[in-house]
């Protein structure tokens, strides 16, 4: 495509669109129709320039014009409680459900790795020797030691807030860094499973595994599920870079990135629940069966929420992306 000829041909339309956008008075009906038509043509022109002859100056002007015109045509959208209800009832569970083929295998493989690491630590004294001296390990695993008192060593409210912050950061890291082919996500997963495996292995070797599991399961079920969902979503985003499917790579990354952003908000709420359980339930005086029962009920409630509400929303066409009015305009181009 000859860019100079293309610009000369359509410059008058762009100038007219800019003039309409700069008018302070209310546009007439005829002018509104003209604005919409010019906006649609400018969006098409922008797609053509981007795909055929990307020029920073022309692309910049057209992007600005299209963005301004789109805002003028669609108006400013205000959030409402309906948006919150839609997000919690459809958008978030649909996004989690759609990515289940990524986070469920991630969870299974991660737990397998964690179990293998725990067995390795528990059955190999030379590995324990690398982790610390006999005295240090006894201090961690003895009755009233560091592992047992960890959950009650700080006031419940501040501990819950700290746990929530740390876990939310780990989940956000998985979602954000997934675009780097998912490699940082694998590292975050490995660190989580390594810490878990070391704790389980040391307590198993000390003959106190039952106590440790009783302290871990109440909050750990929903907490690890949230981390696995974030990791699976990050890996899915990384694979989108490699194989965007029938979509253009730009469109695919935009769609999956918006869904990942929504996932981060939803998972922050899930991890808030996990932090509250870890701060108030795990160190409580409730019997082990009651504490573990609370964790199991919360986990089953979340999985039911995802499979029932999320599955229903996906079958109805929900993708977890923002509403169409909030997406960037995509105009078809001729290959």
Short mmCIF file of C-alpha atoms in Angstrom, two decimals:
data_model
loop_
_atom_site.label_atom_id
_atom_site.label_comp_id
_atom_site.label_asym_id
_atom_site.label_seq_id
_atom_site.Cartn_x
_atom_site.Cartn_y
_atom_site.Cartn_z
CA UNK A 1 0.00 0.00 0.00
CA UNK A 2 1.23 3.50 -0.88
CA UNK A 3 0.87 5.33 2.43
CA UNK A 4 1.12 8.81 0.92
CA UNK A 5 -1.74 8.10 -1.49
CA UNK A 6 -3.80 6.54 1.30
CA UNK A 7 -3.32 9.58 3.56
CA UNK A 8 -4.08 12.02 0.76
CA UNK A 9 -7.27 10.12 -0.06
CA UNK A 10 -8.65 10.05 3.50
CA UNK A 11 -7.16 13.13 5.14
CA UNK A 12 -10.32 15.19 4.53
CA UNK A 13 -12.43 12.58 6.38
CA UNK A 14 -10.04 12.63 9.36
CA UNK A 15 -10.04 16.40 9.45
CA UNK A 16 -13.84 16.45 9.34
CA UNK A 17 -14.03 13.89 12.17
CA UNK A 18 -11.64 15.99 14.25
CA UNK A 19 -13.69 19.11 13.59
CA UNK A 20 -16.87 17.39 14.78
CA UNK A 21 -15.11 16.16 17.90
CA UNK A 22 -13.84 19.67 18.70
CA UNK A 23 -17.28 21.29 18.53
CA UNK A 24 -18.50 22.57 21.87
CA UNK A 25 -22.16 22.84 20.99
CA UNK A 26 -24.55 19.91 20.82
CA UNK A 27 -24.40 18.14 17.47
CA UNK A 28 -27.47 17.94 15.26
CA UNK A 29 -28.94 14.59 14.28
CA UNK A 30 -27.30 14.77 10.87
CA UNK A 31 -23.94 15.60 12.42
CA UNK A 32 -24.24 12.68 14.85
CA UNK A 33 -24.89 10.29 11.96
CA UNK A 34 -21.89 11.75 10.16
CA UNK A 35 -19.73 11.39 13.29
CA UNK A 36 -20.63 7.71 13.66
CA UNK A 37 -19.93 7.00 9.98
CA UNK A 38 -16.58 8.82 10.10
CA UNK A 39 -15.65 7.01 13.33
CA UNK A 40 -16.31 3.63 11.74
CA UNK A 41 -14.26 4.54 8.67
CA UNK A 42 -11.41 5.88 10.79
CA UNK A 43 -11.33 2.63 12.80
CA UNK A 44 -11.05 0.70 9.52
CA UNK A 45 -8.32 3.04 8.28
CA UNK A 46 -6.40 2.52 11.54
CA UNK A 47 -6.54 -1.25 11.11
CA UNK A 48 -5.36 -0.97 7.50
CA UNK A 49 -2.41 1.27 8.41
CA UNK A 50 -1.38 -0.96 11.32
CA UNK A 51 -1.41 -4.10 9.20
CA UNK A 52 -0.06 -2.81 5.90
CA UNK A 53 2.15 0.23 6.46
CA UNK A 54 2.59 1.06 10.15
CA UNK A 55 3.72 4.65 10.48
CA UNK A 56 4.02 6.04 14.04
CA UNK A 57 2.76 9.50 13.12
CA UNK A 58 -0.32 8.36 11.17
CA UNK A 59 -1.06 5.54 13.60
CA UNK A 60 -0.84 7.94 16.52
CA UNK A 61 -3.23 10.44 15.01
CA UNK A 62 -5.76 7.81 13.97
CA UNK A 63 -5.57 6.08 17.37
CA UNK A 64 -6.31 9.36 19.09
CA UNK A 65 -9.18 10.16 16.74
CA UNK A 66 -10.73 6.70 17.09
CA UNK A 67 -10.44 6.79 20.88
CA UNK A 68 -12.03 10.24 21.13
CA UNK A 69 -14.78 9.36 18.67
CA UNK A 70 -15.53 6.11 20.44
CA UNK A 71 -15.83 7.96 23.74
CA UNK A 72 -18.14 10.52 22.14
CA UNK A 73 -20.31 7.87 20.47
CA UNK A 74 -20.62 5.46 23.39
CA UNK A 75 -20.47 8.00 26.19
CA UNK A 76 -18.80 7.57 29.57
CA UNK A 77 -19.87 4.40 31.26
CA UNK A 78 -20.33 4.48 35.03
CA UNK A 79 -19.90 1.44 37.22
CA UNK A 80 -22.78 0.19 39.33
CA UNK A 81 -23.71 -2.58 41.71
CA UNK A 82 -25.04 -4.45 38.67
CA UNK A 83 -21.48 -4.63 37.36
CA UNK A 84 -20.29 -6.07 40.67
CA UNK A 85 -23.10 -8.64 40.65
CA UNK A 86 -22.36 -9.57 37.03
CA UNK A 87 -18.66 -9.95 37.79
CA UNK A 88 -19.19 -12.16 40.84
CA UNK A 89 -22.08 -14.13 39.37
CA UNK A 90 -20.82 -14.58 35.82
CA UNK A 91 -17.53 -12.99 34.81
CA UNK A 92 -15.18 -14.32 37.49
CA UNK A 93 -16.53 -17.88 37.77
CA UNK A 94 -16.68 -18.10 33.96
CA UNK A 95 -13.03 -17.03 33.67
CA UNK A 96 -11.98 -19.65 36.25
CA UNK A 97 -14.11 -22.32 34.57
CA UNK A 98 -12.73 -21.54 31.11
CA UNK A 99 -9.15 -21.93 32.35
CA UNK A 100 -9.83 -25.20 34.20
CA UNK A 101 -7.90 -27.21 31.60
CA UNK A 102 -4.84 -25.27 32.68
CA UNK A 103 -5.15 -24.91 36.44
CA UNK A 104 -6.50 -28.39 37.24
CA UNK A 105 -3.48 -30.18 35.67
CA UNK A 106 -1.27 -27.52 37.27
CA UNK A 107 -2.74 -28.38 40.66
CA UNK A 108 -2.34 -32.14 40.17
CA UNK A 109 1.27 -31.90 38.98
CA UNK A 110 2.20 -29.36 41.67
CA UNK A 111 0.78 -31.52 44.47
CA UNK A 112 2.64 -34.51 43.05
CA UNK A 113 5.89 -32.53 43.07
CA UNK A 114 5.19 -31.33 46.61
CA UNK A 115 4.53 -34.90 47.79
CA UNK A 116 7.73 -36.12 46.13
CA UNK A 117 9.74 -33.36 47.81
CA UNK A 118 8.13 -34.17 51.18
CA UNK A 119 9.07 -37.87 50.79
CA UNK A 120 12.61 -36.90 49.81
CA UNK A 121 13.05 -34.67 52.85
CA UNK A 122 11.45 -37.16 55.26
CA UNK A 123 13.49 -40.19 54.15
CA UNK A 124 16.90 -38.66 53.47
CA UNK A 125 18.83 -37.40 56.52
CA UNK A 126 21.48 -35.87 54.27
CA UNK A 127 18.82 -33.60 52.77
CA UNK A 128 17.72 -32.53 56.24
CA UNK A 129 21.35 -31.80 57.10
CA UNK A 130 21.47 -29.33 54.22
CA UNK A 131 18.31 -27.60 55.46
CA UNK A 132 19.70 -26.94 58.94
CA UNK A 133 21.41 -28.34 62.01
CA UNK A 134 19.73 -30.99 64.14
CA UNK A 135 19.08 -28.36 66.80
CA UNK A 136 17.44 -25.98 64.31
CA UNK A 137 15.24 -28.73 62.88
CA UNK A 138 14.17 -29.86 66.35
CA UNK A 139 13.24 -26.28 67.21
CA UNK A 140 10.99 -26.15 64.17
CA UNK A 141 9.26 -29.51 64.67
CA UNK A 142 9.06 -29.98 68.46
CA UNK A 143 5.79 -29.47 70.40
CA UNK A 144 5.38 -25.74 70.73
CA UNK A 145 8.02 -25.19 68.05
CA UNK A 146 8.07 -22.81 65.13
CA UNK A 147 5.78 -24.81 62.86
CA UNK A 148 3.16 -25.32 65.55
CA UNK A 149 3.22 -21.74 66.87
CA UNK A 150 3.52 -20.03 63.49
CA UNK A 151 -0.22 -19.47 63.12
CA UNK A 152 -0.68 -18.06 66.64
CA UNK A 153 2.49 -16.00 66.92
CA UNK A 154 0.79 -12.74 65.90
CA UNK A 155 -2.60 -11.10 66.53
CA UNK A 156 -5.19 -12.78 64.31
CA UNK A 157 -6.29 -9.65 62.42
CA UNK A 158 -2.79 -8.44 61.53
CA UNK A 159 -1.68 -11.99 60.69
CA UNK A 160 -4.67 -12.47 58.38
CA UNK A 161 -3.92 -9.16 56.63
CA UNK A 162 -0.26 -10.10 56.20
CA UNK A 163 -1.11 -13.54 54.82
CA UNK A 164 -3.68 -12.07 52.43
CA UNK A 165 -1.17 -9.51 51.14
CA UNK A 166 1.57 -12.09 50.59
CA UNK A 167 -0.71 -14.56 48.83
CA UNK A 168 -2.34 -11.88 46.69
CA UNK A 169 1.12 -10.75 45.58
CA UNK A 170 2.07 -14.33 44.65
CA UNK A 171 -1.15 -14.77 42.65
CA UNK A 172 -0.70 -11.41 40.91
CA UNK A 173 2.90 -12.33 40.07
CA UNK A 174 1.70 -15.52 38.37
CA UNK A 175 -0.91 -13.62 36.36
CA UNK A 176 1.35 -10.73 35.38
CA UNK A 177 4.48 -12.70 34.48
CA UNK A 178 2.58 -15.37 32.55
CA UNK A 179 3.12 -13.38 29.37
CA UNK A 180 6.84 -14.24 29.59
CA UNK A 181 6.05 -17.71 28.20
CA UNK A 182 4.98 -18.84 31.69
CA UNK A 183 8.54 -19.42 32.92
CA UNK A 184 8.32 -17.17 36.02
CA UNK A 185 5.04 -18.92 36.90
CA UNK A 186 6.80 -22.28 37.03
CA UNK A 187 9.40 -20.79 39.37
CA UNK A 188 6.74 -19.40 41.73
CA UNK A 189 4.99 -22.79 41.75
CA UNK A 190 8.24 -24.57 42.51
CA UNK A 191 9.00 -22.29 45.46
CA UNK A 192 5.53 -22.87 46.89
CA UNK A 193 5.79 -26.64 46.56
CA UNK A 194 9.34 -26.63 47.92
CA UNK A 195 8.26 -24.79 51.09
CA UNK A 196 5.27 -27.09 51.46
CA UNK A 197 7.35 -30.23 50.85
CA UNK A 198 9.99 -29.22 53.38
CA UNK A 199 7.40 -28.56 56.09
CA UNK A 200 5.50 -31.80 55.48
CA UNK A 201 8.71 -33.82 55.22
CA UNK A 202 10.24 -32.48 58.43
CA UNK A 203 7.06 -32.91 60.45
CA UNK A 204 6.54 -36.41 59.05
CA UNK A 205 10.07 -37.38 60.08
CA UNK A 206 9.37 -35.99 63.57
CA UNK A 207 6.20 -38.10 63.82
CA UNK A 208 3.96 -35.01 63.96
CA UNK A 209 2.50 -35.05 60.45
CA UNK A 210 -1.10 -35.34 61.66
CA UNK A 211 -0.77 -32.13 63.67
CA UNK A 212 0.82 -30.30 60.75
CA UNK A 213 -1.87 -31.40 58.30
CA UNK A 214 -4.50 -30.29 60.81
CA UNK A 215 -2.92 -26.84 60.83
CA UNK A 216 -2.43 -26.70 57.06
CA UNK A 217 -5.72 -27.93 55.62
CA UNK A 218 -8.20 -25.39 57.08
CA UNK A 219 -6.78 -22.53 55.04
CA UNK A 220 -4.43 -24.41 52.71
CA UNK A 221 -7.12 -25.98 50.53
CA UNK A 222 -8.64 -22.71 49.29
CA UNK A 223 -5.30 -20.89 49.41
CA UNK A 224 -3.50 -23.40 47.21
CA UNK A 225 -6.50 -23.60 44.86
CA UNK A 226 -6.30 -19.83 44.34
CA UNK A 227 -2.56 -20.06 43.64
CA UNK A 228 -3.11 -22.92 41.19
CA UNK A 229 -5.85 -20.96 39.40
CA UNK A 230 -3.54 -17.94 39.11
CA UNK A 231 -0.65 -20.12 37.91
CA UNK A 232 -2.81 -21.94 35.37
CA UNK A 233 -4.13 -18.65 34.04
CA UNK A 234 -0.58 -17.30 33.80
CA UNK A 235 0.54 -20.38 31.89
CA UNK A 236 -2.44 -20.04 29.57
CA UNK A 237 -1.48 -16.43 28.89
CA UNK A 238 2.08 -17.54 28.16
CA UNK A 239 0.85 -20.17 25.70
CA UNK A 240 -1.28 -17.53 23.98
CA UNK A 241 1.95 -15.73 23.07
CA UNK A 242 3.14 -18.92 21.36
CA UNK A 243 -0.17 -20.03 19.83
CA UNK A 244 -2.91 -17.38 19.66
CA UNK A 245 -5.18 -19.69 17.65
CA UNK A 246 -7.49 -18.22 15.00
CA UNK A 247 -7.19 -14.74 16.54
CA UNK A 248 -4.39 -12.32 15.86
CA UNK A 249 -1.75 -12.39 18.59
CA UNK A 250 -2.62 -8.83 19.56
CA UNK A 251 -6.34 -9.61 19.91
CA UNK A 252 -5.71 -12.90 21.73
CA UNK A 253 -3.37 -11.27 24.26
CA UNK A 254 -5.81 -8.41 24.81
CA UNK A 255 -8.69 -10.80 25.50
CA UNK A 256 -6.73 -13.16 27.74
CA UNK A 257 -5.01 -10.25 29.48
CA UNK A 258 -8.31 -8.61 30.36
CA UNK A 259 -9.61 -11.93 31.67
CA UNK A 260 -6.43 -12.34 33.73
CA UNK A 261 -6.90 -8.87 35.21
CA UNK A 262 -10.44 -9.75 36.23
CA UNK A 263 -9.12 -13.03 37.61
CA UNK A 264 -6.67 -11.10 39.82
CA UNK A 265 -9.53 -9.12 41.36
CA UNK A 266 -11.62 -12.23 41.99
CA UNK A 267 -8.70 -14.21 43.41
CA UNK A 268 -7.91 -11.34 45.78
CA UNK A 269 -11.36 -11.92 47.29
CA UNK A 270 -10.78 -15.67 47.47
CA UNK A 271 -7.42 -15.15 49.15
CA UNK A 272 -9.03 -12.73 51.59
CA UNK A 273 -11.22 -15.63 52.73
CA UNK A 274 -8.14 -17.88 52.97
CA UNK A 275 -6.31 -15.25 55.01
CA UNK A 276 -9.27 -14.87 57.37
CA UNK A 277 -9.37 -18.64 57.92
CA UNK A 278 -5.61 -18.76 58.49
CA UNK A 279 -5.77 -15.88 60.94
CA UNK A 280 -8.86 -16.82 62.93
CA UNK A 281 -9.72 -20.52 62.36
CA UNK A 282 -6.37 -22.30 62.01
CA UNK A 283 -4.94 -21.11 65.38
CA UNK A 284 -8.29 -21.34 67.19
CA UNK A 285 -9.11 -23.78 69.97
CA UNK A 286 -11.56 -25.69 67.79
CA UNK A 287 -10.93 -29.42 67.48
CA UNK A 288 -8.96 -30.51 64.45
CA UNK A 289 -11.99 -32.09 62.75
CA UNK A 290 -13.92 -28.81 63.03
CA UNK A 291 -11.08 -26.68 61.66
CA UNK A 292 -10.44 -29.05 58.77
CA UNK A 293 -14.18 -29.31 58.17
CA UNK A 294 -14.42 -25.54 57.74
CA UNK A 295 -11.62 -25.65 55.18
CA UNK A 296 -13.26 -28.50 53.27
CA UNK A 297 -16.65 -26.72 53.22
CA UNK A 298 -15.07 -23.51 51.90
CA UNK A 299 -13.15 -25.43 49.23
CA UNK A 300 -16.25 -27.34 48.09
CA UNK A 301 -18.26 -24.11 48.05
CA UNK A 302 -15.68 -22.46 45.77
CA UNK A 303 -15.49 -25.44 43.40
CA UNK A 304 -19.30 -25.60 43.24
CA UNK A 305 -19.40 -21.86 42.56
CA UNK A 306 -16.96 -22.28 39.67
CA UNK A 307 -18.46 -25.42 38.14
CA UNK A 308 -22.14 -24.48 38.53
CA UNK A 309 -22.23 -20.70 38.05
CA UNK A 310 -19.12 -20.59 35.87
CA UNK A 311 -20.17 -23.51 33.69
CA UNK A 312 -23.65 -22.05 33.25
CA UNK A 313 -22.21 -18.63 32.35
CA UNK A 314 -19.78 -20.11 29.81
CA UNK A 315 -22.56 -22.12 28.15
CA UNK A 316 -24.52 -18.85 27.90
CA UNK A 317 -21.62 -17.22 26.03
CA UNK A 318 -19.75 -15.53 28.91
CA UNK A 319 -15.97 -15.45 28.47
CA UNK A 320 -14.80 -13.57 31.55
CA UNK A 321 -13.80 -10.63 29.35
CA UNK A 322 -15.17 -7.15 29.92
CA UNK A 323 -18.42 -6.23 28.21
CA UNK A 324 -18.21 -5.44 24.51
CA UNK A 325 -18.73 -1.74 25.19
CA UNK A 326 -15.52 -1.72 27.19
CA UNK A 327 -13.33 -3.37 24.57
CA UNK A 328 -11.18 -1.78 21.94
CA UNK A 329 -12.74 -1.60 18.53
CA UNK A 330 -11.60 -4.33 16.16
CA UNK A 331 -12.19 -3.68 12.51
CA UNK A 332 -11.74 -6.44 9.93
CA UNK A 333 -8.99 -6.01 7.38
CA UNK A 334 -8.34 -7.70 4.08
CA UNK A 335 -5.31 -9.98 4.15
#
